[in-house]
């Protein structure tokens, strides 16, 4: 019997599947040239079939009330791409390059003004207040019991000598938990690499020197505004 997709993700399924098809369109030339794959139509079908599996594996972490739900909806599809390319013998670093460049191209299809406005909203005092609130909630025993597959993180205030505006220390990662549960640890670092692409497209500099996927005690995200071109 196939696994059920959570109703929250089912509501967004059409948009997520459309985004996956767009990614595959953008990746086609790289799949031929860098991954040396020729049966692209077959690869597309495999990826979309794998994405059906991934949708059922995506953990529910609170739906619209949780900022982390959007992370799963935007990025977990790359797990399906990674799995299929890995099965076809594509080296993990090459998979990472293809995914980063594909994601960047997809993000840049949005108008620059829209992307930068999203970045300003992310960096805004109002959003920082929301992240402080959700970070404090994420570490509570009650939240972790209700959503055991969720991220657990602390909000980091800058010190007098710091150049970043604020930070997040992720002490538990939903993608790490998902990868451990389904045998995706080899390709997990590729998902981590997408963070830099996502924030840069919105005019945000992300600095990060360690990750849970790399064996560290936490992922140290530090955010600041990129200077305008």
PDB file of C-alpha atoms in Angstrom:
ATOM      1  CA  UNK A   1       0.000   0.000   0.000  1.00  0.00           C
ATOM      2  CA  UNK A   2       1.358   3.442  -0.932  1.00  0.00           C
ATOM      3  CA  UNK A   3       1.967   6.001   1.764  1.00  0.00           C
ATOM      4  CA  UNK A   4      -0.476   8.842   2.223  1.00  0.00           C
ATOM      5  CA  UNK A   5       0.552  12.426   1.564  1.00  0.00           C
ATOM      6  CA  UNK A   6      -0.269  14.742   4.464  1.00  0.00           C
ATOM      7  CA  UNK A   7      -3.347  16.901   3.656  1.00  0.00           C
ATOM      8  CA  UNK A   8      -1.303  20.105   4.080  1.00  0.00           C
ATOM      9  CA  UNK A   9       1.156  19.034   1.382  1.00  0.00           C
ATOM     10  CA  UNK A  10      -1.657  17.658  -0.750  1.00  0.00           C
ATOM     11  CA  UNK A  11      -3.105  21.187  -0.880  1.00  0.00           C
ATOM     12  CA  UNK A  12       0.177  22.462  -2.342  1.00  0.00           C
ATOM     13  CA  UNK A  13       0.925  19.439  -4.478  1.00  0.00           C
ATOM     14  CA  UNK A  14       0.074  21.040  -7.818  1.00  0.00           C
ATOM     15  CA  UNK A  15       2.449  23.956  -7.259  1.00  0.00           C
ATOM     16  CA  UNK A  16       5.239  21.679  -6.028  1.00  0.00           C
ATOM     17  CA  UNK A  17       4.895  19.359  -9.023  1.00  0.00           C
ATOM     18  CA  UNK A  18       4.917  22.343 -11.405  1.00  0.00           C
ATOM     19  CA  UNK A  19       8.111  23.600  -9.747  1.00  0.00           C
ATOM     20  CA  UNK A  20       9.690  20.179 -10.218  1.00  0.00           C
ATOM     21  CA  UNK A  21       8.814  20.138 -13.922  1.00  0.00           C
ATOM     22  CA  UNK A  22      10.326  23.607 -14.316  1.00  0.00           C
ATOM     23  CA  UNK A  23      13.522  22.432 -12.601  1.00  0.00           C
ATOM     24  CA  UNK A  24      13.824  19.490 -14.936  1.00  0.00           C
ATOM     25  CA  UNK A  25      13.398  21.798 -17.949  1.00  0.00           C
ATOM     26  CA  UNK A  26      16.161  24.056 -16.632  1.00  0.00           C
ATOM     27  CA  UNK A  27      18.417  21.097 -15.832  1.00  0.00           C
ATOM     28  CA  UNK A  28      18.079  19.313 -19.165  1.00  0.00           C
ATOM     29  CA  UNK A  29      21.256  20.628 -20.809  1.00  0.00           C
ATOM     30  CA  UNK A  30      23.297  19.955 -17.671  1.00  0.00           C
ATOM     31  CA  UNK A  31      21.896  16.438 -17.408  1.00  0.00           C
ATOM     32  CA  UNK A  32      23.143  15.757 -20.931  1.00  0.00           C
ATOM     33  CA  UNK A  33      26.490  17.541 -20.720  1.00  0.00           C
ATOM     34  CA  UNK A  34      27.621  17.066 -17.107  1.00  0.00           C
ATOM     35  CA  UNK A  35      25.762  13.969 -15.966  1.00  0.00           C
ATOM     36  CA  UNK A  36      26.192  12.378 -19.415  1.00  0.00           C
ATOM     37  CA  UNK A  37      22.629  11.131 -19.462  1.00  0.00           C
ATOM     38  CA  UNK A  38      20.840  10.700 -22.774  1.00  0.00           C
ATOM     39  CA  UNK A  39      17.391   9.302 -21.977  1.00  0.00           C
ATOM     40  CA  UNK A  40      16.148  12.566 -20.504  1.00  0.00           C
ATOM     41  CA  UNK A  41      12.451  11.742 -20.888  1.00  0.00           C
ATOM     42  CA  UNK A  42      13.014   8.599 -18.847  1.00  0.00           C
ATOM     43  CA  UNK A  43      14.915  10.577 -16.212  1.00  0.00           C
ATOM     44  CA  UNK A  44      12.020  13.034 -15.989  1.00  0.00           C
ATOM     45  CA  UNK A  45       9.551  10.219 -15.381  1.00  0.00           C
ATOM     46  CA  UNK A  46      11.809   8.644 -12.763  1.00  0.00           C
ATOM     47  CA  UNK A  47      12.225  11.937 -10.928  1.00  0.00           C
ATOM     48  CA  UNK A  48       8.498  12.682 -10.896  1.00  0.00           C
ATOM     49  CA  UNK A  49       7.770   9.129  -9.700  1.00  0.00           C
ATOM     50  CA  UNK A  50      10.392   9.552  -6.970  1.00  0.00           C
ATOM     51  CA  UNK A  51       8.897  12.906  -6.046  1.00  0.00           C
ATOM     52  CA  UNK A  52       5.590  11.126  -5.421  1.00  0.00           C
ATOM     53  CA  UNK A  53       7.439   8.996  -2.862  1.00  0.00           C
ATOM     54  CA  UNK A  54       9.154  12.024  -1.329  1.00  0.00           C
ATOM     55  CA  UNK A  55       5.819  13.825  -0.931  1.00  0.00           C
ATOM     56  CA  UNK A  56       4.563  10.971   1.231  1.00  0.00           C
ATOM     57  CA  UNK A  57       7.796  11.005   3.268  1.00  0.00           C
ATOM     58  CA  UNK A  58       7.765  14.740   3.994  1.00  0.00           C
ATOM     59  CA  UNK A  59       7.176  15.263   7.715  1.00  0.00           C
ATOM     60  CA  UNK A  60       4.378  17.521   8.875  1.00  0.00           C
ATOM     61  CA  UNK A  61       5.829  20.198  11.148  1.00  0.00           C
ATOM     62  CA  UNK A  62       2.854  22.487  11.699  1.00  0.00           C
ATOM     63  CA  UNK A  63       1.743  23.583   8.251  1.00  0.00           C
ATOM     64  CA  UNK A  64       1.256  27.287   7.607  1.00  0.00           C
ATOM     65  CA  UNK A  65       1.934  28.069  11.269  1.00  0.00           C
ATOM     66  CA  UNK A  66       5.556  26.900  10.940  1.00  0.00           C
ATOM     67  CA  UNK A  67       8.176  28.731   8.886  1.00  0.00           C
ATOM     68  CA  UNK A  68       9.932  25.406   8.334  1.00  0.00           C
ATOM     69  CA  UNK A  69       7.071  23.942   6.282  1.00  0.00           C
ATOM     70  CA  UNK A  70       8.113  26.192   3.403  1.00  0.00           C
ATOM     71  CA  UNK A  71      11.668  24.831   3.576  1.00  0.00           C
ATOM     72  CA  UNK A  72      10.383  21.303   3.073  1.00  0.00           C
ATOM     73  CA  UNK A  73       8.064  22.290   0.230  1.00  0.00           C
ATOM     74  CA  UNK A  74      10.757  24.241  -1.626  1.00  0.00           C
ATOM     75  CA  UNK A  75      13.756  21.958  -1.146  1.00  0.00           C
ATOM     76  CA  UNK A  76      12.724  18.371  -0.506  1.00  0.00           C
ATOM     77  CA  UNK A  77      12.049  17.873  -4.222  1.00  0.00           C
ATOM     78  CA  UNK A  78      15.786  18.052  -4.779  1.00  0.00           C
ATOM     79  CA  UNK A  79      15.998  14.869  -2.728  1.00  0.00           C
ATOM     80  CA  UNK A  80      14.056  13.134  -5.492  1.00  0.00           C
ATOM     81  CA  UNK A  81      16.448  14.491  -8.131  1.00  0.00           C
ATOM     82  CA  UNK A  82      19.448  13.436  -6.047  1.00  0.00           C
ATOM     83  CA  UNK A  83      18.137   9.909  -5.555  1.00  0.00           C
ATOM     84  CA  UNK A  84      17.485   9.330  -9.241  1.00  0.00           C
ATOM     85  CA  UNK A  85      20.802  10.770 -10.442  1.00  0.00           C
ATOM     86  CA  UNK A  86      22.655   8.842  -7.722  1.00  0.00           C
ATOM     87  CA  UNK A  87      21.032   5.616  -8.936  1.00  0.00           C
ATOM     88  CA  UNK A  88      22.252   6.415 -12.439  1.00  0.00           C
ATOM     89  CA  UNK A  89      25.820   6.695 -11.207  1.00  0.00           C
ATOM     90  CA  UNK A  90      26.177  10.476 -11.339  1.00  0.00           C
ATOM     91  CA  UNK A  91      28.861  11.569  -8.825  1.00  0.00           C
ATOM     92  CA  UNK A  92      27.462  13.373  -5.789  1.00  0.00           C
ATOM     93  CA  UNK A  93      29.488  16.579  -6.408  1.00  0.00           C
ATOM     94  CA  UNK A  94      28.144  16.744  -9.974  1.00  0.00           C
ATOM     95  CA  UNK A  95      24.606  16.274  -8.670  1.00  0.00           C
ATOM     96  CA  UNK A  96      25.225  19.179  -6.284  1.00  0.00           C
ATOM     97  CA  UNK A  97      26.462  21.453  -9.078  1.00  0.00           C
ATOM     98  CA  UNK A  98      23.470  20.651 -11.266  1.00  0.00           C
ATOM     99  CA  UNK A  99      21.015  21.244  -8.436  1.00  0.00           C
ATOM    100  CA  UNK A 100      22.574  24.546  -7.343  1.00  0.00           C
ATOM    101  CA  UNK A 101      22.683  25.959 -10.848  1.00  0.00           C
ATOM    102  CA  UNK A 102      19.171  24.731 -11.599  1.00  0.00           C
ATOM    103  CA  UNK A 103      17.803  26.259  -8.406  1.00  0.00           C
ATOM    104  CA  UNK A 104      19.570  29.556  -9.067  1.00  0.00           C
ATOM    105  CA  UNK A 105      18.141  29.713 -12.593  1.00  0.00           C
ATOM    106  CA  UNK A 106      14.678  28.945 -11.258  1.00  0.00           C
ATOM    107  CA  UNK A 107      14.877  31.604  -8.552  1.00  0.00           C
ATOM    108  CA  UNK A 108      16.119  34.217 -10.992  1.00  0.00           C
ATOM    109  CA  UNK A 109      13.024  33.819 -13.149  1.00  0.00           C
ATOM    110  CA  UNK A 110      11.232  35.898 -10.511  1.00  0.00           C
ATOM    111  CA  UNK A 111      11.515  39.686 -11.013  1.00  0.00           C
ATOM    112  CA  UNK A 112      14.443  41.226  -9.168  1.00  0.00           C
ATOM    113  CA  UNK A 113      12.213  43.692  -7.322  1.00  0.00           C
ATOM    114  CA  UNK A 114      10.088  40.825  -6.019  1.00  0.00           C
ATOM    115  CA  UNK A 115      13.117  38.834  -4.877  1.00  0.00           C
ATOM    116  CA  UNK A 116      14.723  41.778  -3.121  1.00  0.00           C
ATOM    117  CA  UNK A 117      11.445  42.694  -1.436  1.00  0.00           C
ATOM    118  CA  UNK A 118      11.282  39.135  -0.096  1.00  0.00           C
ATOM    119  CA  UNK A 119      14.824  39.546   1.215  1.00  0.00           C
ATOM    120  CA  UNK A 120      13.984  42.790   2.964  1.00  0.00           C
ATOM    121  CA  UNK A 121      10.990  41.135   4.576  1.00  0.00           C
ATOM    122  CA  UNK A 122      13.190  38.271   5.796  1.00  0.00           C
ATOM    123  CA  UNK A 123      15.657  40.712   7.345  1.00  0.00           C
ATOM    124  CA  UNK A 124      12.955  42.947   8.821  1.00  0.00           C
ATOM    125  CA  UNK A 125      12.524  43.471  12.572  1.00  0.00           C
ATOM    126  CA  UNK A 126       9.056  41.939  12.316  1.00  0.00           C
ATOM    127  CA  UNK A 127      10.367  38.719  10.805  1.00  0.00           C
ATOM    128  CA  UNK A 128      13.233  38.574  13.272  1.00  0.00           C
ATOM    129  CA  UNK A 129      10.683  38.813  16.071  1.00  0.00           C
ATOM    130  CA  UNK A 130       8.750  35.924  14.529  1.00  0.00           C
ATOM    131  CA  UNK A 131      11.914  33.834  14.254  1.00  0.00           C
ATOM    132  CA  UNK A 132      12.792  34.545  17.885  1.00  0.00           C
ATOM    133  CA  UNK A 133       9.321  33.363  18.864  1.00  0.00           C
ATOM    134  CA  UNK A 134       9.433  30.201  16.740  1.00  0.00           C
ATOM    135  CA  UNK A 135      12.999  29.423  17.813  1.00  0.00           C
ATOM    136  CA  UNK A 136      11.966  29.595  21.466  1.00  0.00           C
ATOM    137  CA  UNK A 137       9.025  27.322  20.704  1.00  0.00           C
ATOM    138  CA  UNK A 138      11.124  24.813  18.726  1.00  0.00           C
ATOM    139  CA  UNK A 139      13.269  23.904  21.742  1.00  0.00           C
ATOM    140  CA  UNK A 140      10.345  23.150  24.049  1.00  0.00           C
ATOM    141  CA  UNK A 141       9.593  19.586  25.025  1.00  0.00           C
ATOM    142  CA  UNK A 142       5.962  19.935  24.004  1.00  0.00           C
ATOM    143  CA  UNK A 143       6.798  21.074  20.469  1.00  0.00           C
ATOM    144  CA  UNK A 144       9.384  18.352  19.984  1.00  0.00           C
ATOM    145  CA  UNK A 145       6.908  15.724  21.163  1.00  0.00           C
ATOM    146  CA  UNK A 146       4.230  17.013  18.767  1.00  0.00           C
ATOM    147  CA  UNK A 147       6.599  17.480  15.811  1.00  0.00           C
ATOM    148  CA  UNK A 148       9.576  15.142  16.330  1.00  0.00           C
ATOM    149  CA  UNK A 149      10.788  15.598  12.736  1.00  0.00           C
ATOM    150  CA  UNK A 150      10.952  19.400  12.959  1.00  0.00           C
ATOM    151  CA  UNK A 151      13.988  21.651  13.149  1.00  0.00           C
ATOM    152  CA  UNK A 152      15.235  22.755  16.572  1.00  0.00           C
ATOM    153  CA  UNK A 153      17.066  26.067  16.671  1.00  0.00           C
ATOM    154  CA  UNK A 154      18.179  29.125  18.605  1.00  0.00           C
ATOM    155  CA  UNK A 155      18.005  32.741  17.475  1.00  0.00           C
ATOM    156  CA  UNK A 156      21.454  34.390  17.680  1.00  0.00           C
ATOM    157  CA  UNK A 157      21.864  38.087  18.474  1.00  0.00           C
ATOM    158  CA  UNK A 158      25.039  39.758  17.137  1.00  0.00           C
ATOM    159  CA  UNK A 159      27.739  40.831  19.575  1.00  0.00           C
ATOM    160  CA  UNK A 160      29.598  44.160  19.498  1.00  0.00           C
ATOM    161  CA  UNK A 161      32.318  42.801  17.189  1.00  0.00           C
ATOM    162  CA  UNK A 162      30.020  40.857  14.859  1.00  0.00           C
ATOM    163  CA  UNK A 163      29.289  41.956  11.290  1.00  0.00           C
ATOM    164  CA  UNK A 164      26.115  39.910  10.827  1.00  0.00           C
ATOM    165  CA  UNK A 165      22.643  41.233  11.637  1.00  0.00           C
ATOM    166  CA  UNK A 166      21.303  38.060  13.233  1.00  0.00           C
ATOM    167  CA  UNK A 167      21.859  34.343  13.157  1.00  0.00           C
ATOM    168  CA  UNK A 168      20.258  30.960  13.624  1.00  0.00           C
ATOM    169  CA  UNK A 169      21.912  27.939  15.211  1.00  0.00           C
ATOM    170  CA  UNK A 170      20.109  24.817  14.031  1.00  0.00           C
ATOM    171  CA  UNK A 171      20.624  22.142  16.674  1.00  0.00           C
ATOM    172  CA  UNK A 172      18.449  19.566  14.913  1.00  0.00           C
ATOM    173  CA  UNK A 173      17.621  19.545  11.201  1.00  0.00           C
ATOM    174  CA  UNK A 174      14.495  18.188   9.576  1.00  0.00           C
ATOM    175  CA  UNK A 175      16.416  17.319   6.398  1.00  0.00           C
ATOM    176  CA  UNK A 176      19.032  15.397   8.393  1.00  0.00           C
ATOM    177  CA  UNK A 177      16.272  13.411  10.086  1.00  0.00           C
ATOM    178  CA  UNK A 178      14.574  12.740   6.737  1.00  0.00           C
ATOM    179  CA  UNK A 179      17.856  11.681   5.123  1.00  0.00           C
ATOM    180  CA  UNK A 180      18.770   9.386   8.016  1.00  0.00           C
ATOM    181  CA  UNK A 181      15.368   7.729   7.896  1.00  0.00           C
ATOM    182  CA  UNK A 182      15.429   7.056   4.142  1.00  0.00           C
ATOM    183  CA  UNK A 183      19.103   6.451   3.372  1.00  0.00           C
ATOM    184  CA  UNK A 184      19.947   9.806   1.801  1.00  0.00           C
ATOM    185  CA  UNK A 185      22.973  10.799   3.894  1.00  0.00           C
ATOM    186  CA  UNK A 186      25.319  10.697   0.883  1.00  0.00           C
ATOM    187  CA  UNK A 187      23.360  13.371  -0.988  1.00  0.00           C
ATOM    188  CA  UNK A 188      22.320  15.424   2.041  1.00  0.00           C
ATOM    189  CA  UNK A 189      25.174  17.993   1.703  1.00  0.00           C
ATOM    190  CA  UNK A 190      23.770  18.951  -1.702  1.00  0.00           C
ATOM    191  CA  UNK A 191      20.559  20.081  -0.006  1.00  0.00           C
ATOM    192  CA  UNK A 192      22.632  22.172   2.418  1.00  0.00           C
ATOM    193  CA  UNK A 193      24.348  23.867  -0.525  1.00  0.00           C
ATOM    194  CA  UNK A 194      21.066  25.216  -1.836  1.00  0.00           C
ATOM    195  CA  UNK A 195      20.786  27.596   1.123  1.00  0.00           C
ATOM    196  CA  UNK A 196      23.477  29.927  -0.231  1.00  0.00           C
ATOM    197  CA  UNK A 197      21.719  30.133  -3.601  1.00  0.00           C
ATOM    198  CA  UNK A 198      18.329  30.819  -2.038  1.00  0.00           C
ATOM    199  CA  UNK A 199      19.478  33.680   0.169  1.00  0.00           C
ATOM    200  CA  UNK A 200      21.767  35.319  -2.406  1.00  0.00           C
ATOM    201  CA  UNK A 201      18.885  35.531  -4.886  1.00  0.00           C
ATOM    202  CA  UNK A 202      17.042  37.666  -2.334  1.00  0.00           C
ATOM    203  CA  UNK A 203      19.962  39.992  -1.646  1.00  0.00           C
ATOM    204  CA  UNK A 204      21.050  38.271   1.578  1.00  0.00           C
ATOM    205  CA  UNK A 205      24.543  37.125   2.482  1.00  0.00           C
ATOM    206  CA  UNK A 206      24.610  33.798   4.281  1.00  0.00           C
ATOM    207  CA  UNK A 207      27.769  32.870   6.156  1.00  0.00           C
ATOM    208  CA  UNK A 208      28.018  29.346   7.511  1.00  0.00           C
ATOM    209  CA  UNK A 209      31.119  27.477   8.553  1.00  0.00           C
ATOM    210  CA  UNK A 210      29.674  24.194   9.827  1.00  0.00           C
ATOM    211  CA  UNK A 211      26.648  21.943   9.437  1.00  0.00           C
ATOM    212  CA  UNK A 212      24.990  19.071  11.221  1.00  0.00           C
ATOM    213  CA  UNK A 213      25.254  17.113   7.970  1.00  0.00           C
ATOM    214  CA  UNK A 214      29.007  17.594   8.135  1.00  0.00           C
ATOM    215  CA  UNK A 215      29.179  16.244  11.675  1.00  0.00           C
ATOM    216  CA  UNK A 216      29.105  19.514  13.651  1.00  0.00           C
ATOM    217  CA  UNK A 217      27.033  20.078  16.777  1.00  0.00           C
ATOM    218  CA  UNK A 218      24.908  22.672  14.952  1.00  0.00           C
ATOM    219  CA  UNK A 219      24.569  24.638  11.720  1.00  0.00           C
ATOM    220  CA  UNK A 220      25.681  28.237  12.253  1.00  0.00           C
ATOM    221  CA  UNK A 221      23.691  30.457   9.893  1.00  0.00           C
ATOM    222  CA  UNK A 222      24.653  34.152   9.953  1.00  0.00           C
ATOM    223  CA  UNK A 223      22.717  36.693   7.894  1.00  0.00           C
ATOM    224  CA  UNK A 224      23.504  40.165   6.580  1.00  0.00           C
ATOM    225  CA  UNK A 225      22.407  42.267   3.613  1.00  0.00           C
ATOM    226  CA  UNK A 226      24.361  42.036   0.379  1.00  0.00           C
ATOM    227  CA  UNK A 227      25.427  45.441  -0.982  1.00  0.00           C
ATOM    228  CA  UNK A 228      23.382  46.517  -4.015  1.00  0.00           C
ATOM    229  CA  UNK A 229      24.942  46.009  -7.442  1.00  0.00           C
TER     230      UNK A 229
END
